[in-house]
Amino acid sequence: MIAPLKISRAGLGVPIGILTALLLTTGASARPDKSPTLKGAYKGQFYVGVAINRAIATGETMGFGNRTMELMKQDIALTKEQFNQISPENDLKWSLIHPREGADGYDFRAADAYVNFGLKNHMVIVGHTLVWHGQTPNWVFAGTAPEADTPVQTPAAPARGFGFRGPRTTRAELLQRMRDHIHTVVGRYKGKIKVWDVVNEAISDGGPNVLRDSLWVQIIGPDFIDKAFEYAHEADPDAILRYNDYGLENPEKRQKLITLIKGLQARKVPVMAIGTQTHVSVSSPSVEEEDRTLTDLETLGLPIHITELDVNSAEGGQRSNGADVANNAATTQGGLVNDADQRLAHQYANLFQVFLKHKKAVKVVTLWGINDGVSWRSEGKPLLFDGNDQPKPAFDAVIQAAKSK
Ligand code: XIL
């Protein structure tokens, strides 16, 4: 059994001194010096992090989201000022870090810049993500085994995120590719990346099956999850290994998560933290639903990380909290709800109060993007800063919520 490791007060086994040192560092400031910061307000409770894009990590605009150099510099200053943890929005995903087959098929440039940014700024660095059905190149699944060797995808339950068809690789070869990938990527950043999303979004949204229909399941079988965690643990025995998924506010999906994780624990698979993405909306979940979500997740006895927090204000996103990238566009349609800023502030205050209530388990809270301008759901204006990096009422509400502890 993996001990509930590193559930120290500062979380993650990072010495409290680093947090203290962080607060003393100076740097370009996007706001007046005495203004409260997110990382300061929640110091000693949990880390407050942010997903950063390539422009922030590299300091080059690269045409990203049509942001000017000036805005991008502001984004960087705000990241340093407000947050003590970072996650890579895209650059460590398989298709970006390992686009081609073989030892020469890796491209570490953006990932190296990301990790160096975190080291330079004394931040807790998260790796996202090793094994996922999305943003994974076709070559990973391709081979010479006829499709008939494995169950054929049914149109009703397509493996989303890629369009791979045709002859496939075998279980043995896919496990080998997965092991090489995990050992290479985790090994390269050993001791630097402290937390890894090892498996992302493996659970199905509907129907009786616990796991979604993906090529990982079809070619390897359900134990692809066990193997991914085992390989990651071999590659860096000190890293905190996370299972990460969305929609856990939904009781049925949450129950599947609990079944999955209990199975892993019974088989002594080194899963060490639960990542709950928390892509939610201004109307859902309620305080009671979020409280129940965290209470249920706590029964697993593992630290909980809120990994991809954002709160959708778009009309289209009020019906569900799904985060499946294939369905995402629909969630930002229909304009904004009425009194969007106030409702957003209210929901953020509620969520952070619930996180504080569960602070014994909640070690990290990560916002999925620095501001509305670069958010993957930018039409839904889901973050704490607007596209000019100015704090919204929701920012003040989150700072205020810290005082309710
Ligand atoms: C999203 C990124 O934010 C987008 O830039 C990209 O186009 C698609 O992926 N769940 C996850 C994240 O685990 O990796 C996704 O990030 C959002 C949903």
Coordinates of C-alpha atoms and ligand atoms in Angstrom, one line a residue:
M1 CA 0.0 0.0 0.0
I2 CA 1.3 3.4 -0.9
A3 CA 1.4 5.5 2.3
P4 CA -0.6 8.7 2.0
L5 CA 2.7 10.3 1.4
K6 CA 3.6 13.8 1.7
I7 CA 0.4 15.0 3.1
S8 CA 2.3 17.6 5.1
R9 CA 0.8 20.9 5.9
A10 CA 2.5 22.5 2.9
G11 CA 1.6 19.5 0.8
L12 CA 3.6 17.7 -1.8
G13 CA 6.7 17.3 0.4
V14 CA 8.0 20.7 -0.7
P15 CA 9.7 22.4 2.3
I16 CA 7.7 25.3 3.7
G17 CA 10.8 27.4 3.2
I18 CA 10.2 27.4 -0.5
L19 CA 6.8 28.9 0.0
T20 CA 8.2 31.5 2.3
A21 CA 11.0 32.3 -0.1
L22 CA 8.5 32.7 -2.8
L23 CA 6.7 35.4 -1.0
L24 CA 9.9 37.3 -0.7
T25 CA 10.9 37.2 -4.4
T26 CA 10.5 40.3 -6.4
G27 CA 9.8 40.6 -10.1
A28 CA 7.8 42.4 -12.6
S29 CA 4.5 43.1 -11.0
A30 CA 1.2 43.3 -12.9
R31 CA -0.5 45.0 -9.9
P32 CA 0.4 47.3 -7.1
D33 CA 2.9 45.7 -4.6
K34 CA 0.6 45.6 -1.6
S35 CA -2.3 43.9 -3.4
P36 CA -3.3 40.5 -2.1
T37 CA -2.3 37.5 -4.2
L38 CA -3.9 34.2 -4.6
K39 CA -0.8 32.2 -3.5
G40 CA -0.5 34.6 -0.5
A41 CA -4.1 34.3 0.5
Y42 CA -4.0 30.5 0.6
K43 CA -0.5 30.1 1.9
G44 CA -0.4 27.2 4.3
Q45 CA -3.8 25.9 3.0
F46 CA -3.0 24.6 -0.5
Y47 CA -1.0 25.6 -3.5
V48 CA -2.7 27.8 -6.0
G49 CA -1.6 27.1 -9.6
V50 CA -2.3 27.9 -13.2
A51 CA -2.0 26.2 -16.5
I52 CA 0.4 28.0 -18.7
N53 CA 0.7 28.1 -22.5
R54 CA 3.8 28.0 -24.6
A55 CA 4.1 31.8 -24.9
I56 CA 4.3 32.2 -21.2
A57 CA 6.8 29.3 -20.8
T58 CA 9.1 30.5 -23.6
G59 CA 8.6 34.3 -23.5
E60 CA 7.9 34.3 -27.2
T61 CA 4.4 35.2 -28.5
M62 CA 4.6 32.6 -31.4
G63 CA 1.4 34.0 -32.7
F64 CA -0.4 32.5 -29.8
G65 CA -4.0 33.7 -29.6
N66 CA -3.1 36.9 -31.4
R67 CA -1.6 38.2 -28.2
T68 CA 0.8 41.1 -28.5
M69 CA 4.3 40.9 -26.9
E70 CA 3.1 43.5 -24.3
L71 CA 0.1 41.4 -23.2
M72 CA 2.2 38.3 -23.1
K73 CA 4.7 40.0 -20.8
Q74 CA 1.8 40.9 -18.6
D75 CA 0.6 37.3 -18.6
I76 CA 4.1 36.2 -17.4
A77 CA 4.2 38.8 -14.7
L78 CA 0.8 37.9 -13.4
T79 CA 1.7 34.2 -13.4
K80 CA 4.8 34.8 -11.3
E81 CA 2.9 37.2 -9.0
Q82 CA -0.2 35.2 -8.3
F83 CA 0.7 31.4 -8.5
N84 CA 3.1 29.0 -6.8
Q85 CA 2.4 26.0 -9.0
I86 CA 2.2 25.5 -12.8
S87 CA 0.7 22.9 -15.2
P88 CA 1.5 22.8 -18.9
E89 CA -1.7 23.4 -20.9
N90 CA -0.5 21.4 -23.9
D91 CA 3.2 21.0 -24.3
L92 CA 3.7 17.8 -22.4
K93 CA 0.9 15.9 -24.2
W94 CA 2.1 13.0 -26.3
S95 CA 1.4 14.6 -29.7
L96 CA 3.5 17.7 -28.8
I97 CA 6.4 16.1 -26.9
H98 CA 6.6 12.8 -28.9
P99 CA 5.1 13.5 -32.4
R100 CA 7.1 10.8 -34.3
E101 CA 8.0 7.2 -33.6
G102 CA 11.4 6.3 -32.2
A103 CA 14.1 7.7 -30.0
D104 CA 14.5 10.7 -32.4
G105 CA 10.8 11.4 -32.4
Y106 CA 10.7 13.6 -29.3
D107 CA 10.6 17.3 -29.3
F108 CA 11.5 18.6 -25.9
R109 CA 12.0 22.3 -26.6
A110 CA 8.7 23.7 -25.3
A111 CA 8.6 21.2 -22.4
D112 CA 12.1 22.1 -21.4
A113 CA 11.1 25.8 -21.4
Y114 CA 8.1 25.0 -19.3
V115 CA 10.1 23.1 -16.7
N116 CA 12.8 25.8 -16.6
F117 CA 10.2 28.5 -16.1
G118 CA 8.9 26.6 -13.0
L119 CA 12.4 26.0 -11.6
K120 CA 13.4 29.6 -12.1
N121 CA 10.3 30.8 -10.3
H122 CA 10.4 28.2 -7.5
M123 CA 7.0 26.8 -8.4
V124 CA 5.7 23.3 -7.9
I125 CA 5.8 21.8 -11.5
V126 CA 3.1 19.4 -12.7
G127 CA 3.4 17.1 -15.7
H128 CA 0.3 16.8 -17.8
T129 CA -0.3 14.1 -19.2
L130 CA 1.3 10.7 -20.0
V131 CA -1.6 8.5 -21.2
W132 CA -4.8 9.9 -22.7
H133 CA -7.1 9.2 -25.6
G134 CA -6.8 12.8 -26.8
Q135 CA -3.8 14.6 -28.4
T136 CA -2.1 11.3 -29.1
P137 CA -0.6 10.7 -32.5
N138 CA -1.9 7.9 -34.7
W139 CA 1.5 6.2 -35.0
V140 CA 1.2 5.2 -31.3
F141 CA -1.7 2.8 -32.2
A142 CA -0.6 1.8 -35.7
G143 CA 1.0 -1.6 -36.5
T144 CA 0.5 -4.6 -38.6
A145 CA -2.1 -6.6 -36.6
P146 CA -5.4 -6.7 -38.5
E147 CA -8.2 -4.8 -36.9
A148 CA -10.1 -8.0 -36.3
D149 CA -7.5 -8.9 -33.6
T150 CA -9.2 -6.4 -31.3
P151 CA -12.8 -5.4 -31.0
V152 CA -13.8 -3.0 -33.7
Q153 CA -15.0 0.5 -32.5
T154 CA -18.7 0.9 -32.7
P155 CA -20.1 4.1 -34.2
A156 CA -22.2 4.6 -31.0
A157 CA -19.1 4.7 -28.8
P158 CA -16.2 6.0 -30.9
A159 CA -12.9 6.5 -29.2
R160 CA -12.8 10.2 -29.3
G161 CA -9.8 12.5 -29.8
F162 CA -8.2 10.9 -32.8
G163 CA -9.4 9.4 -36.1
F164 CA -7.2 6.3 -36.2
R165 CA -8.4 3.5 -38.4
G166 CA -6.6 0.6 -40.0
P167 CA -4.0 -2.0 -38.9
R168 CA -3.1 -1.7 -35.3
T169 CA -0.2 -2.5 -33.1
T170 CA -0.3 -5.4 -30.6
R171 CA -0.8 -5.3 -26.9
A172 CA 2.9 -6.1 -26.3
E173 CA 4.1 -3.4 -28.7
L174 CA 1.8 -0.7 -27.4
L175 CA 2.9 -1.5 -23.8
Q176 CA 6.5 -1.2 -25.0
R177 CA 5.8 2.2 -26.7
M178 CA 4.0 3.4 -23.5
R179 CA 6.9 2.3 -21.3
D180 CA 9.5 4.0 -23.6
H181 CA 7.4 7.2 -23.6
I182 CA 6.9 7.3 -19.9
H183 CA 10.5 6.4 -19.0
T184 CA 11.9 9.0 -21.5
V185 CA 9.6 11.9 -20.5
V186 CA 9.4 11.2 -16.7
G187 CA 13.1 10.3 -16.6
R188 CA 14.1 13.6 -18.3
Y189 CA 12.4 15.7 -15.7
K190 CA 13.0 13.4 -12.7
G191 CA 13.2 15.4 -9.5
K192 CA 11.9 18.5 -11.3
I193 CA 8.4 17.6 -12.2
K194 CA 6.9 16.7 -8.8
V195 CA 3.4 15.6 -9.8
W196 CA 2.4 13.6 -12.9
D197 CA -1.1 13.2 -14.4
V198 CA -0.3 9.6 -15.4
V199 CA -3.7 8.6 -16.9
N200 CA -6.2 11.2 -18.0
E201 CA -9.9 10.8 -18.6
A202 CA -10.1 7.0 -18.8
I203 CA -13.7 6.9 -17.3
S204 CA -16.8 6.7 -19.5
D205 CA -19.4 9.5 -19.3
G206 CA -22.5 7.3 -19.7
G207 CA -23.5 3.7 -19.8
P208 CA -22.6 0.8 -17.5
N209 CA -18.9 0.5 -18.4
V210 CA -16.4 2.1 -16.0
L211 CA -13.9 2.8 -18.7
R212 CA -14.4 4.8 -21.9
D213 CA -14.0 3.0 -25.2
S214 CA -10.5 4.0 -26.3
L215 CA -7.7 2.4 -28.3
W216 CA -5.8 2.0 -25.0
V217 CA -8.5 -0.3 -23.7
Q218 CA -9.1 -2.0 -27.0
I219 CA -5.5 -2.8 -27.8
I220 CA -4.0 -3.3 -24.3
G221 CA -7.1 -4.0 -22.1
P222 CA -8.2 -2.3 -18.9
D223 CA -4.8 -2.9 -17.2
F224 CA -3.3 -0.2 -19.4
I225 CA -3.9 2.0 -16.4
D226 CA -2.0 -0.3 -14.0
K227 CA 0.9 -0.4 -16.3
A228 CA 1.1 3.3 -16.9
F229 CA 1.3 3.9 -13.1
E230 CA 3.9 1.1 -12.7
Y231 CA 6.1 2.5 -15.4
A232 CA 5.8 6.1 -14.1
H233 CA 6.7 4.9 -10.6
E234 CA 9.8 3.0 -12.0
A235 CA 10.9 6.2 -13.8
D236 CA 10.6 8.5 -10.8
P237 CA 9.9 6.8 -7.5
D238 CA 9.6 10.2 -5.8
A239 CA 7.0 11.7 -8.1
I240 CA 3.4 12.0 -7.0
L241 CA 1.3 10.0 -9.5
R242 CA -2.2 11.3 -10.2
Y243 CA -5.3 9.9 -11.8
N244 CA -7.1 12.9 -13.4
D245 CA -10.6 13.1 -14.8
Y246 CA -13.6 15.5 -15.3
G247 CA -17.2 15.4 -14.4
L248 CA -16.7 14.0 -11.0
E249 CA -19.4 16.3 -9.7
N250 CA -21.8 13.8 -11.3
P251 CA -22.6 11.0 -8.7
E252 CA -22.6 8.2 -11.3
K253 CA -19.3 9.2 -12.8
R254 CA -17.8 9.7 -9.4
Q255 CA -18.9 6.2 -8.4
K256 CA -17.1 4.8 -11.4
L257 CA -14.0 6.7 -10.3
I258 CA -14.2 5.2 -6.9
T259 CA -14.6 1.7 -8.3
L260 CA -11.6 2.3 -10.6
I261 CA -9.3 3.7 -7.9
K262 CA -10.3 1.0 -5.3
G263 CA -9.4 -1.6 -7.9
L264 CA -6.0 0.0 -8.4
Q265 CA -5.4 0.2 -4.7
A266 CA -6.4 -3.4 -4.2
R267 CA -3.8 -4.4 -6.8
K268 CA -1.2 -2.2 -5.1
V269 CA -0.9 0.1 -8.2
P270 CA 1.0 3.3 -7.2
V271 CA -1.8 5.8 -7.6
M272 CA -1.1 8.6 -5.1
A273 CA -3.5 11.5 -5.7
I274 CA -6.9 12.1 -7.3
G275 CA -7.1 15.0 -9.8
T276 CA -10.6 16.4 -10.2
Q277 CA -10.5 18.7 -13.2
T278 CA -13.5 20.9 -12.0
H279 CA -14.5 22.4 -15.4
V280 CA -17.8 23.7 -14.0
S281 CA -20.3 26.5 -14.6
V282 CA -21.9 29.3 -12.7
S283 CA -25.1 27.2 -12.1
S284 CA -23.6 23.9 -11.2
P285 CA -22.4 22.3 -9.0
S286 CA -24.1 23.8 -5.9
V287 CA -22.2 24.1 -2.6
E288 CA -23.8 20.9 -1.4
E289 CA -22.9 19.0 -4.6
E290 CA -19.3 20.1 -4.5
D291 CA -19.1 19.3 -0.8
R292 CA -20.5 15.8 -1.5
T293 CA -18.0 15.4 -4.4
L294 CA -15.0 16.0 -2.2
T295 CA -16.5 14.0 0.8
D296 CA -16.9 11.0 -1.5
L297 CA -13.4 11.4 -3.1
E298 CA -11.9 11.6 0.4
T299 CA -13.1 8.1 1.2
L300 CA -10.2 6.9 -1.1
G301 CA -7.7 8.2 1.5
L302 CA -5.6 10.0 -1.1
P303 CA -4.8 13.7 -1.5
I304 CA -7.2 15.6 -3.8
H305 CA -5.9 18.1 -6.4
I306 CA -8.3 20.4 -8.1
T307 CA -6.5 20.3 -11.4
E308 CA -8.2 22.4 -14.1
L309 CA -10.6 24.8 -12.4
D310 CA -12.6 27.1 -14.6
V311 CA -16.2 28.3 -14.3
N312 CA -18.2 28.7 -17.5
S313 CA -20.4 31.7 -17.8
A314 CA -21.7 30.9 -21.3
E315 CA -25.4 30.0 -21.7
G316 CA -24.4 26.9 -23.6
G317 CA -22.2 25.6 -20.8
Q318 CA -24.9 25.7 -18.1
R319 CA -26.4 22.3 -18.8
S320 CA -23.4 20.1 -18.2
N321 CA -20.0 20.1 -16.7
G322 CA -18.5 17.8 -19.4
A323 CA -15.0 18.6 -20.5
D324 CA -14.6 16.3 -23.3
V325 CA -12.6 18.3 -25.8
A326 CA -14.7 17.0 -28.7
N327 CA -17.8 18.6 -27.2
N328 CA -16.2 21.7 -25.9
A329 CA -17.3 24.2 -28.5
A330 CA -21.0 23.7 -27.7
T331 CA -20.3 24.8 -24.1
T332 CA -19.3 28.3 -25.0
Q333 CA -22.2 29.1 -27.3
G334 CA -25.3 31.3 -26.6
G335 CA -23.8 34.5 -25.1
L336 CA -23.2 35.0 -21.4
V337 CA -25.7 34.4 -18.6
N338 CA -27.2 37.5 -17.0
D339 CA -25.1 39.2 -14.3
A340 CA -22.2 37.0 -15.5
D341 CA -19.6 38.8 -13.3
Q342 CA -21.6 38.5 -10.1
R343 CA -22.6 35.0 -10.7
L344 CA -19.1 34.0 -11.5
A345 CA -17.8 35.7 -8.3
H346 CA -20.5 33.9 -6.3
Q347 CA -19.6 30.5 -7.7
Y348 CA -15.9 31.0 -7.2
A349 CA -16.4 32.1 -3.6
N350 CA -18.6 29.0 -3.0
L351 CA -16.1 26.6 -4.5
F352 CA -13.1 28.0 -2.6
Q353 CA -15.1 27.8 0.7
V354 CA -15.7 24.2 0.0
F355 CA -12.0 23.6 -0.9
L356 CA -11.1 25.2 2.4
K357 CA -13.6 23.0 4.3
H358 CA -11.8 20.0 2.8
K359 CA -8.3 21.5 3.2
K360 CA -7.0 18.4 4.9
A361 CA -7.3 16.5 1.6
V362 CA -7.1 19.4 -0.9
K363 CA -3.4 20.1 -1.6
V364 CA -3.5 21.9 -4.9
V365 CA -6.0 24.1 -6.7
T366 CA -5.0 24.9 -10.3
L367 CA -6.8 27.4 -12.6
W368 CA -7.0 26.3 -16.2
G369 CA -5.4 29.4 -17.8
I370 CA -4.1 32.7 -16.7
N371 CA -7.0 34.8 -18.1
D372 CA -10.1 34.9 -20.2
G373 CA -8.2 35.9 -23.3
V374 CA -6.2 32.7 -23.5
S375 CA -8.7 30.3 -21.9
W376 CA -9.8 27.2 -23.9
R377 CA -13.3 28.4 -23.1
S378 CA -12.6 32.0 -23.6
E379 CA -16.2 32.7 -24.9
G380 CA -17.4 31.6 -21.5
K381 CA -15.2 34.1 -19.6
P382 CA -14.4 31.4 -17.0
L383 CA -11.3 32.8 -15.1
L384 CA -10.3 35.3 -12.5
F385 CA -8.6 37.8 -14.8
D386 CA -9.9 39.4 -18.0
G387 CA -8.1 39.4 -21.3
N388 CA -6.1 42.4 -20.2
D389 CA -5.0 40.6 -17.0
Q390 CA -7.2 42.8 -14.9
P391 CA -8.8 41.2 -11.8
K392 CA -12.5 40.5 -12.1
P393 CA -15.0 40.5 -9.1
A394 CA -14.4 36.8 -9.0
F395 CA -10.7 37.4 -8.0
D396 CA -11.8 39.6 -5.1
A397 CA -14.3 36.9 -4.1
V398 CA -11.6 34.2 -4.0
I399 CA -9.3 36.5 -1.9
Q400 CA -12.3 37.2 0.5
A401 CA -13.1 33.5 0.7
A402 CA -9.6 32.8 2.1
K403 CA -10.6 34.9 5.1
S404 CA -13.5 32.6 5.9
K405 CA -11.3 29.7 6.9
Ligands
XIL1 C1 -7.3 21.5 -23.5 C2 -6.4 22.8 -23.8 O1 -6.7 23.8 -22.8 C3 -6.6 23.2 -25.2 O2 -5.7 24.3 -25.5 C4 -6.5 22.1 -26.2 O3 -6.8 22.5 -27.4 C5 -7.3 20.9 -25.8 O4 -7.0 20.5 -24.4 N1 -9.1 18.2 -20.1 C6 -7.7 18.1 -20.0 C7 -6.9 19.2 -20.7 O5 -7.1 17.2 -19.4 O6 -5.7 18.7 -21.2 C8 -7.7 19.9 -21.8 O7 -6.9 21.0 -22.2 C9 -9.0 20.4 -21.2 C10 -9.8 19.2 -20.8

